[in-house]
PDB file of C-alpha atoms in Angstrom:
ATOM      1  CA  PRO H   4     171.430  34.101 -81.663  1.00 48.00           C
ATOM      2  CA  THR H   5     173.912  36.875 -80.958  1.00 51.00           C
ATOM      3  CA  ASN H   6     176.382  35.652 -83.618  1.00 62.00           C
ATOM      4  CA  ASP H   7     173.729  35.775 -86.345  1.00 76.00           C
ATOM      5  CA  ARG H   8     174.560  38.369 -89.008  1.00 81.00           C
ATOM      6  CA  ALA H   9     171.038  39.832 -89.057  1.00 86.00           C
ATOM      7  CA  TRP H  10     171.119  40.255 -85.279  1.00 80.00           C
ATOM      8  CA  LEU H  11     174.503  41.976 -85.454  1.00 81.00           C
ATOM      9  CA  VAL H  12     173.302  44.422 -88.120  1.00 85.00           C
ATOM     10  CA  ALA H  13     170.167  45.215 -86.125  1.00 85.00           C
ATOM     11  CA  HIS H  14     172.180  45.827 -82.944  1.00 81.00           C
ATOM     12  CA  ASP H  15     175.269  47.543 -84.378  1.00 84.00           C
ATOM     13  CA  SER H  16     174.678  50.659 -82.271  1.00 85.00           C
ATOM     14  CA  ASP H  17     174.193  48.857 -78.973  1.00 87.00           C
ATOM     15  CA  VAL H  18     176.475  50.090 -76.218  1.00 87.00           C
ATOM     16  CA  LEU H  19     178.624  47.409 -74.593  1.00 84.00           C
ATOM     17  CA  THR H  20     178.414  46.934 -70.870  1.00 87.00           C
ATOM     18  CA  THR H  21     181.618  47.179 -68.849  1.00 84.00           C
ATOM     19  CA  GLU H  22     181.630  43.404 -68.458  1.00 86.00           C
ATOM     20  CA  GLU H  23     181.159  42.857 -72.206  1.00 81.00           C
ATOM     21  CA  HIS H  24     183.931  45.329 -73.028  1.00 81.00           C
ATOM     22  CA  GLN H  25     186.337  43.627 -70.629  1.00 84.00           C
ATOM     23  CA  SER H  26     185.453  40.223 -72.030  1.00 83.00           C
ATOM     24  CA  PHE H  27     186.111  41.441 -75.570  1.00 83.00           C
ATOM     25  CA  GLU H  28     189.449  42.978 -74.591  1.00 85.00           C
ATOM     26  CA  SER H  29     190.455  39.705 -72.962  1.00 81.00           C
ATOM     27  CA  LEU H  30     189.647  37.802 -76.164  1.00 86.00           C
ATOM     28  CA  VAL H  31     191.639  40.290 -78.250  1.00 86.00           C
ATOM     29  CA  LEU H  32     194.671  39.891 -75.981  1.00 84.00           C
ATOM     30  CA  ARG H  33     194.459  36.118 -76.201  1.00 83.00           C
ATOM     31  CA  ARG H  34     194.301  36.327 -79.976  1.00 86.00           C
ATOM     32  CA  LEU H  35     197.295  38.687 -80.061  1.00 86.00           C
ATOM     33  CA  ARG H  36     199.226  36.009 -78.162  1.00 83.00           C
ATOM     34  CA  GLY H  37     198.485  33.592 -81.005  1.00 82.00           C
ATOM     35  CA  GLU H  38     195.650  31.574 -79.488  1.00 86.00           C
ATOM     36  CA  PRO H  39     193.481  30.030 -82.236  1.00 87.00           C
ATOM     37  CA  VAL H  40     190.107  31.685 -82.826  1.00 91.00           C
ATOM     38  CA  ALA H  41     188.434  28.303 -82.325  1.00 94.00           C
ATOM     39  CA  TYR H  42     189.542  28.279 -78.683  1.00 92.00           C
ATOM     40  CA  LEU H  43     188.289  31.821 -78.206  1.00 93.00           C
ATOM     41  CA  VAL H  44     184.800  31.104 -79.539  1.00 91.00           C
ATOM     42  CA  GLY H  45     184.732  27.482 -78.388  1.00 93.00           C
ATOM     43  CA  CYS H  46     183.806  25.873 -81.690  1.00 95.00           C
ATOM     44  CA  LYS H  47     185.034  25.042 -85.187  1.00 96.00           C
ATOM     45  CA  GLU H  48     183.300  23.934 -88.383  1.00 96.00           C
ATOM     46  CA  PHE H  49     184.519  20.684 -89.935  1.00 97.00           C
ATOM     47  CA  PHE H  50     182.940  18.781 -92.822  1.00 97.00           C
ATOM     48  CA  GLY H  51     179.703  20.710 -92.318  1.00 95.00           C
ATOM     49  CA  LEU H  52     179.553  19.989 -88.575  1.00 97.00           C
ATOM     50  CA  ASN H  53     179.811  22.615 -85.846  1.00 96.00           C
ATOM     51  CA  LEU H  54     182.121  21.080 -83.239  1.00 98.00           C
ATOM     52  CA  ALA H  55     182.832  22.294 -79.739  1.00 97.00           C
ATOM     53  CA  VAL H  56     186.581  22.542 -79.094  1.00 97.00           C
ATOM     54  CA  THR H  57     188.631  23.163 -75.977  1.00 96.00           C
ATOM     55  CA  ARG H  58     192.356  23.384 -75.347  1.00 94.00           C
ATOM     56  CA  ASP H  59     192.251  19.650 -74.607  1.00 95.00           C
ATOM     57  CA  VAL H  60     191.916  18.895 -78.339  1.00 96.00           C
ATOM     58  CA  LEU H  61     193.488  19.970 -81.605  1.00 93.00           C
ATOM     59  CA  VAL H  62     191.598  22.483 -83.680  1.00 95.00           C
ATOM     60  CA  PRO H  63     190.105  20.523 -86.635  1.00 96.00           C
ATOM     61  CA  ARG H  64     191.718  21.552 -89.913  1.00 94.00           C
ATOM     62  CA  PRO H  65     190.295  21.550 -93.461  1.00 94.00           C
ATOM     63  CA  ASP H  66     193.167  19.391 -94.757  1.00 94.00           C
ATOM     64  CA  THR H  67     191.912  16.521 -92.598  1.00 96.00           C
ATOM     65  CA  GLU H  68     188.672  16.434 -94.606  1.00 96.00           C
ATOM     66  CA  CYS H  69     190.491  14.406 -97.280  1.00 96.00           C
ATOM     67  CA  LEU H  70     190.828  11.605 -94.710  1.00 97.00           C
ATOM     68  CA  VAL H  71     187.070  11.652 -94.116  1.00 98.00           C
ATOM     69  CA  GLU H  72     186.378  11.619 -97.861  1.00 97.00           C
ATOM     70  CA  TRP H  73     188.654   8.613 -98.299  1.00 97.00           C
ATOM     71  CA  ALA H  74     186.922   6.729 -95.479  1.00 97.00           C
ATOM     72  CA  LEU H  75     183.528   7.502 -97.009  1.00 96.00           C
ATOM     73  CA  ASP H  76     184.802   6.104-100.319  1.00 95.00           C
ATOM     74  CA  CYS H  77     185.906   2.895 -98.575  1.00 93.00           C
ATOM     75  CA  ILE H  78     182.634   2.232 -96.734  1.00 90.00           C
ATOM     76  CA  PRO H  79     180.564   1.311 -99.842  1.00 83.00           C
ATOM     77  CA  LEU H  80     183.356  -1.059-100.929  1.00 78.00           C
ATOM     78  CA  THR H  81     183.325  -2.664 -97.513  1.00 78.00           C
ATOM     79  CA  LEU H  82     179.539  -2.964 -97.424  1.00 73.00           C
ATOM     80  CA  ALA H  83     179.536  -4.534-100.878  1.00 71.00           C
ATOM     81  CA  HIS H  84     181.994  -7.146 -99.627  1.00 67.00           C
ATOM     82  CA  LEU H  85     179.933  -7.772 -96.474  1.00 61.00           C
ATOM     83  CA  SER H  86     176.685  -8.132 -98.412  1.00 59.00           C
ATOM     84  CA  GLU H  87     177.975 -10.869-100.711  1.00 62.00           C
ATOM     85  CA  GLY H  88     175.611 -13.770-100.196  1.00 52.00           C
ATOM     86  CA  GLY H  89     173.368 -11.878 -97.780  1.00 57.00           C
ATOM     87  CA  ALA H  90     172.032  -8.578 -96.527  1.00 55.00           C
ATOM     88  CA  ALA H  91     174.413  -5.670 -96.090  1.00 56.00           C
ATOM     89  CA  LYS H  92     175.629  -5.125 -92.532  1.00 77.00           C
ATOM     90  CA  THR H  93     176.922  -2.125 -90.672  1.00 86.00           C
ATOM     91  CA  CYS H  94     180.479  -0.980 -91.277  1.00 93.00           C
ATOM     92  CA  ALA H  95     182.664  -0.965 -88.147  1.00 96.00           C
ATOM     93  CA  VAL H  96     184.813   2.184 -88.030  1.00 97.00           C
ATOM     94  CA  LEU H  97     187.512   3.056 -85.491  1.00 98.00           C
ATOM     95  CA  ASP H  98     188.622   6.685 -85.117  1.00 98.00           C
ATOM     96  CA  LEU H  99     191.942   6.319 -83.316  1.00 98.00           C
ATOM     97  CA  GLY H 100     193.128   9.401 -81.412  1.00 97.00           C
ATOM     98  CA  THR H 101     189.808  11.111 -82.022  1.00 98.00           C
ATOM     99  CA  GLY H 102     190.391  14.452 -80.259  1.00 97.00           C
ATOM    100  CA  SER H 103     187.262  16.527 -80.844  1.00 97.00           C
ATOM    101  CA  GLY H 104     185.677  13.577 -82.653  1.00 98.00           C
ATOM    102  CA  ALA H 105     185.870  15.433 -85.967  1.00 98.00           C
ATOM    103  CA  ILE H 106     186.778  12.491 -88.213  1.00 98.00           C
ATOM    104  CA  GLY H 107     184.565   9.820 -86.682  1.00 98.00           C
ATOM    105  CA  LEU H 108     181.563  12.122 -86.309  1.00 98.00           C
ATOM    106  CA  ALA H 109     181.869  13.372 -89.889  1.00 98.00           C
ATOM    107  CA  ILE H 110     181.889   9.757 -91.071  1.00 98.00           C
ATOM    108  CA  LYS H 111     178.834   8.900 -88.967  1.00 98.00           C
ATOM    109  CA  ALA H 112     176.975  12.028 -90.078  1.00 97.00           C
ATOM    110  CA  ASN H 113     177.493  11.101 -93.720  1.00 96.00           C
ATOM    111  CA  HIS H 114     177.009   7.337 -93.490  1.00 94.00           C
ATOM    112  CA  ALA H 115     174.360   6.118 -91.054  1.00 91.00           C
ATOM    113  CA  SER H 116     175.476   2.495 -91.505  1.00 88.00           C
ATOM    114  CA  ALA H 117     178.833   3.243 -89.875  1.00 95.00           C
ATOM    115  CA  ASP H 118     179.217   1.815 -86.371  1.00 96.00           C
ATOM    116  CA  VAL H 119     181.791   4.270 -85.043  1.00 98.00           C
ATOM    117  CA  LEU H 120     184.083   3.860 -82.025  1.00 98.00           C
ATOM    118  CA  LEU H 121     185.931   6.994 -80.896  1.00 98.00           C
ATOM    119  CA  VAL H 122     189.203   6.306 -79.054  1.00 98.00           C
ATOM    120  CA  ASP H 123     191.559   8.707 -77.307  1.00 97.00           C
ATOM    121  CA  ALA H 124     194.180   8.378 -74.586  1.00 96.00           C
ATOM    122  CA  SER H 125     193.008  11.652 -73.030  1.00 97.00           C
ATOM    123  CA  ARG H 126     189.839  11.459 -70.932  1.00 97.00           C
ATOM    124  CA  ALA H 127     189.321  15.200 -71.380  1.00 97.00           C
ATOM    125  CA  ALA H 128     189.562  14.896 -75.168  1.00 97.00           C
ATOM    126  CA  LEU H 129     187.198  11.912 -75.244  1.00 98.00           C
ATOM    127  CA  ASP H 130     184.679  13.889 -73.186  1.00 98.00           C
ATOM    128  CA  VAL H 131     184.806  16.665 -75.794  1.00 98.00           C
ATOM    129  CA  ALA H 132     184.255  14.133 -78.600  1.00 98.00           C
ATOM    130  CA  LEU H 133     181.326  12.423 -76.882  1.00 98.00           C
ATOM    131  CA  GLY H 134     179.852  15.797 -75.991  1.00 98.00           C
ATOM    132  CA  ASN H 135     179.963  16.733 -79.670  1.00 98.00           C
ATOM    133  CA  ALA H 136     178.284  13.443 -80.563  1.00 98.00           C
ATOM    134  CA  ALA H 137     175.474  14.190 -78.124  1.00 98.00           C
ATOM    135  CA  LEU H 138     175.005  17.752 -79.399  1.00 97.00           C
ATOM    136  CA  LEU H 139     174.856  16.509 -82.994  1.00 98.00           C
ATOM    137  CA  GLY H 140     172.572  13.588 -82.176  1.00 97.00           C
ATOM    138  CA  LEU H 141     175.053  11.036 -83.542  1.00 98.00           C
ATOM    139  CA  ALA H 142     175.048   7.584 -81.953  1.00 97.00           C
ATOM    140  CA  VAL H 143     178.678   6.556 -81.503  1.00 98.00           C
ATOM    141  CA  ARG H 144     180.685   4.795 -78.800  1.00 98.00           C
ATOM    142  CA  GLY H 145     183.747   6.022 -76.928  1.00 98.00           C
ATOM    143  CA  LEU H 146     186.723   4.346 -75.293  1.00 98.00           C
ATOM    144  CA  GLN H 147     189.690   5.779 -73.410  1.00 98.00           C
ATOM    145  CA  SER H 148     192.746   3.969 -74.686  1.00 98.00           C
ATOM    146  CA  ASP H 149     196.375   4.608 -75.565  1.00 96.00           C
ATOM    147  CA  TRP H 150     195.994   3.638 -79.214  1.00 96.00           C
ATOM    148  CA  PHE H 151     194.873  -0.035 -79.237  1.00 97.00           C
ATOM    149  CA  GLU H 152     195.796  -0.763 -75.599  1.00 97.00           C
ATOM    150  CA  ASN H 153     192.217  -1.041 -74.259  1.00 97.00           C
ATOM    151  CA  VAL H 154     190.490  -2.067 -77.483  1.00 97.00           C
ATOM    152  CA  PRO H 155     189.118  -5.608 -76.960  1.00 96.00           C
ATOM    153  CA  SER H 156     191.450  -8.108 -78.606  1.00 94.00           C
ATOM    154  CA  ASP H 157     188.549  -9.844 -80.356  1.00 95.00           C
ATOM    155  CA  GLN H 158     187.149  -6.664 -81.917  1.00 95.00           C
ATOM    156  CA  ARG H 159     187.640  -6.168 -85.661  1.00 96.00           C
ATOM    157  CA  PHE H 160     187.016  -3.124 -87.825  1.00 96.00           C
ATOM    158  CA  ASP H 161     186.311  -2.554 -91.493  1.00 95.00           C
ATOM    159  CA  VAL H 162     187.951   0.880 -91.509  1.00 97.00           C
ATOM    160  CA  ILE H 163     190.480   2.375 -89.085  1.00 98.00           C
ATOM    161  CA  VAL H 164     191.169   6.086 -89.471  1.00 98.00           C
ATOM    162  CA  SER H 165     193.634   8.178 -87.542  1.00 98.00           C
ATOM    163  CA  ASN H 166     195.119  11.646 -87.477  1.00 97.00           C
ATOM    164  CA  PRO H 167     197.920  10.850 -85.004  1.00 96.00           C
ATOM    165  CA  PRO H 168     200.675  13.165 -83.821  1.00 89.00           C
ATOM    166  CA  TYR H 169     203.284  13.342 -86.580  1.00 84.00           C
ATOM    167  CA  ILE H 170     205.478  16.392 -85.936  1.00 85.00           C
ATOM    168  CA  ALA H 171     209.100  15.684 -85.012  1.00 83.00           C
ATOM    169  CA  ASP H 172     210.211  16.632 -81.510  1.00 87.00           C
ATOM    170  CA  GLY H 173     211.781  20.073 -81.635  1.00 79.00           C
ATOM    171  CA  ASP H 174     210.348  20.919 -85.062  1.00 74.00           C
ATOM    172  CA  ALA H 175     210.349  24.660 -85.780  1.00 76.00           C
ATOM    173  CA  HIS H 176     206.614  24.553 -86.592  1.00 74.00           C
ATOM    174  CA  MET H 177     205.838  23.898 -82.921  1.00 75.00           C
ATOM    175  CA  ALA H 178     206.492  27.549 -82.109  1.00 74.00           C
ATOM    176  CA  ALA H 179     203.214  28.449 -83.816  1.00 76.00           C
ATOM    177  CA  LEU H 180     201.286  25.611 -82.160  1.00 77.00           C
ATOM    178  CA  GLY H 181     202.009  26.376 -78.521  1.00 78.00           C
ATOM    179  CA  HIS H 182     198.347  26.668 -77.530  1.00 78.00           C
ATOM    180  CA  GLU H 183     197.410  23.155 -78.690  1.00 84.00           C
ATOM    181  CA  PRO H 184     198.081  19.912 -76.749  1.00 81.00           C
ATOM    182  CA  VAL H 185     201.654  18.756 -77.369  1.00 82.00           C
ATOM    183  CA  MET H 186     200.753  15.072 -76.956  1.00 77.00           C
ATOM    184  CA  ALA H 187     198.482  15.381 -79.996  1.00 82.00           C
ATOM    185  CA  LEU H 188     201.204  16.985 -82.127  1.00 78.00           C
ATOM    186  CA  THR H 189     204.678  15.498 -81.635  1.00 81.00           C
ATOM    187  CA  SER H 190     205.809  11.891 -81.976  1.00 79.00           C
ATOM    188  CA  GLY H 191     209.510  11.162 -81.646  1.00 84.00           C
ATOM    189  CA  ALA H 192     212.645  12.299 -83.399  1.00 85.00           C
ATOM    190  CA  ASP H 193     211.181  11.912 -86.904  1.00 90.00           C
ATOM    191  CA  GLY H 194     207.501  12.347 -86.019  1.00 89.00           C
ATOM    192  CA  LEU H 195     206.646   8.770 -87.000  1.00 94.00           C
ATOM    193  CA  ASP H 196     206.582   6.945 -83.647  1.00 93.00           C
ATOM    194  CA  ALA H 197     202.779   6.884 -83.385  1.00 95.00           C
ATOM    195  CA  ILE H 198     202.335   5.938 -87.036  1.00 97.00           C
ATOM    196  CA  ARG H 199     204.824   3.071 -86.622  1.00 97.00           C
ATOM    197  CA  ARG H 200     202.852   1.749 -83.678  1.00 97.00           C
ATOM    198  CA  ILE H 201     199.520   2.028 -85.471  1.00 97.00           C
ATOM    199  CA  ALA H 202     200.800   0.386 -88.668  1.00 97.00           C
ATOM    200  CA  GLN H 203     202.265  -2.466 -86.614  1.00 97.00           C
ATOM    201  CA  ASP H 204     199.187  -3.140 -84.452  1.00 97.00           C
ATOM    202  CA  ALA H 205     196.320  -2.328 -86.829  1.00 98.00           C
ATOM    203  CA  PRO H 206     196.380  -5.661 -88.724  1.00 97.00           C
ATOM    204  CA  GLN H 207     195.298  -7.429 -85.500  1.00 97.00           C
ATOM    205  CA  TYR H 208     192.152  -5.269 -85.384  1.00 98.00           C
ATOM    206  CA  LEU H 209     191.174  -5.184 -89.046  1.00 97.00           C
ATOM    207  CA  LYS H 210     188.849  -7.546 -90.854  1.00 93.00           C
ATOM    208  CA  ALA H 211     189.983  -9.118 -94.108  1.00 90.00           C
ATOM    209  CA  ASN H 212     189.908  -6.423 -96.802  1.00 90.00           C
ATOM    210  CA  GLY H 213     189.730  -3.764 -94.075  1.00 94.00           C
ATOM    211  CA  TRP H 214     191.326  -0.355 -94.581  1.00 96.00           C
ATOM    212  CA  LEU H 215     193.834   1.630 -92.521  1.00 98.00           C
ATOM    213  CA  LEU H 216     193.884   5.340 -93.415  1.00 98.00           C
ATOM    214  CA  LEU H 217     196.379   7.740 -91.819  1.00 98.00           C
ATOM    215  CA  GLU H 218     196.995  11.457 -91.929  1.00 97.00           C
ATOM    216  CA  HIS H 219     200.669  12.464 -91.812  1.00 97.00           C
ATOM    217  CA  GLY H 220     203.095  15.307 -92.405  1.00 93.00           C
ATOM    218  CA  TYR H 221     203.678  17.030 -95.725  1.00 93.00           C
ATOM    219  CA  ASP H 222     206.975  15.184 -96.306  1.00 93.00           C
ATOM    220  CA  GLN H 223     206.161  11.790 -94.765  1.00 96.00           C
ATOM    221  CA  ALA H 224     204.141  10.038 -97.497  1.00 97.00           C
ATOM    222  CA  ASP H 225     207.006   7.882 -98.784  1.00 97.00           C
ATOM    223  CA  ALA H 226     207.948   6.745 -95.283  1.00 97.00           C
ATOM    224  CA  VAL H 227     204.341   5.972 -94.319  1.00 98.00           C
ATOM    225  CA  ARG H 228     203.711   4.002 -97.506  1.00 98.00           C
ATOM    226  CA  ASP H 229     206.870   1.971 -96.792  1.00 97.00           C
ATOM    227  CA  LEU H 230     205.655   1.253 -93.242  1.00 97.00           C
ATOM    228  CA  LEU H 231     202.244   0.101 -94.472  1.00 98.00           C
ATOM    229  CA  THR H 232     203.767  -2.166 -97.097  1.00 97.00           C
ATOM    230  CA  ALA H 233     206.179  -3.632 -94.543  1.00 97.00           C
ATOM    231  CA  HIS H 234     203.249  -4.555 -92.285  1.00 97.00           C
ATOM    232  CA  GLY H 235     201.364  -6.434 -94.965  1.00 96.00           C
ATOM    233  CA  PHE H 236     199.054  -3.808 -96.445  1.00 97.00           C
ATOM    234  CA  ALA H 237     198.138  -3.869-100.133  1.00 97.00           C
ATOM    235  CA  GLN H 238     196.843  -1.200-102.529  1.00 96.00           C
ATOM    236  CA  VAL H 239     198.994   1.260-100.586  1.00 98.00           C
ATOM    237  CA  THR H 240     198.581   4.776-101.898  1.00 98.00           C
ATOM    238  CA  SER H 241     198.294   8.420-100.829  1.00 98.00           C
ATOM    239  CA  ARG H 242     195.761  11.185-101.278  1.00 97.00           C
ATOM    240  CA  LEU H 243     196.229  14.925-101.658  1.00 96.00           C
ATOM    241  CA  ASP H 244     194.967  17.635 -99.338  1.00 94.00           C
ATOM    242  CA  LEU H 245     193.489  20.969-100.393  1.00 89.00           C
ATOM    243  CA  ASN H 246     196.971  22.295-101.141  1.00 92.00           C
ATOM    244  CA  GLY H 247     197.871  19.398-103.419  1.00 94.00           C
ATOM    245  CA  ILE H 248     200.165  17.822-100.804  1.00 95.00           C
ATOM    246  CA  GLU H 249     200.211  14.077-100.075  1.00 97.00           C
ATOM    247  CA  ARG H 250     198.507  14.339 -96.702  1.00 96.00           C
ATOM    248  CA  CYS H 251     196.985  10.876 -96.160  1.00 98.00           C
ATOM    249  CA  SER H 252     198.245   7.384 -96.880  1.00 98.00           C
ATOM    250  CA  GLY H 253     196.509   4.062 -96.487  1.00 98.00           C
ATOM    251  CA  GLY H 254     196.073   0.515 -97.617  1.00 97.00           C
ATOM    252  CA  THR H 255     193.898  -2.552 -97.271  1.00 96.00           C
ATOM    253  CA  LEU H 256     194.680  -5.701 -95.319  1.00 90.00           C
ATOM    254  CA  LYS H 257     195.527  -8.601 -97.621  1.00 79.00           C
TER     255      LYS H 257
END
């Protein structure tokens, strides 16, 4: 492959064609305008998976890996509960607002017993996620839905994970995120509109002892924990990201 280091060393004196030179210059200009490298090369590594990304989805970030790790910690607990008095079953996992599929696919890749449903309001984003699933050979399902809107009312999950939009409208950080889809970034005056909706509706779609795990902003942990507690969740706590910031909060349904 042309991005292999050995190939690059062996061909370091190759002369670029006019077309290749123009293509490279175009990529450099796009990068100078602040476009993420992942959009330029069309892929991004996340939790050991090489994921295709387009401008229809957020670029997966390392901080989100703590959400995957938490979900993977919850699955054995869930399976142990399911297996009481009988054989262990699969663990039903919902990745809500999946984008590139990063979270749900990482869970499936690391726990074959997970029955994963990828949900996104954007058809284009869902196509990216399902395309990644196909490329990685991971058997998951997909559904286009505005949060829980099209999720069957009789469906229940053991674990619901979500990295929803959580930046406040007009936040100064948006200036550096202009190349990524706004609908996946901002959520109301305080950034918590989507999280409020998820915390309110999730209990209807969780099994007893099921878990809701949410990524949120660096200063939102207290507010998210309060929302989860208000909607009947127990064992509400937060986990730190790679920078030691409370990045994810979650709880289990009583």
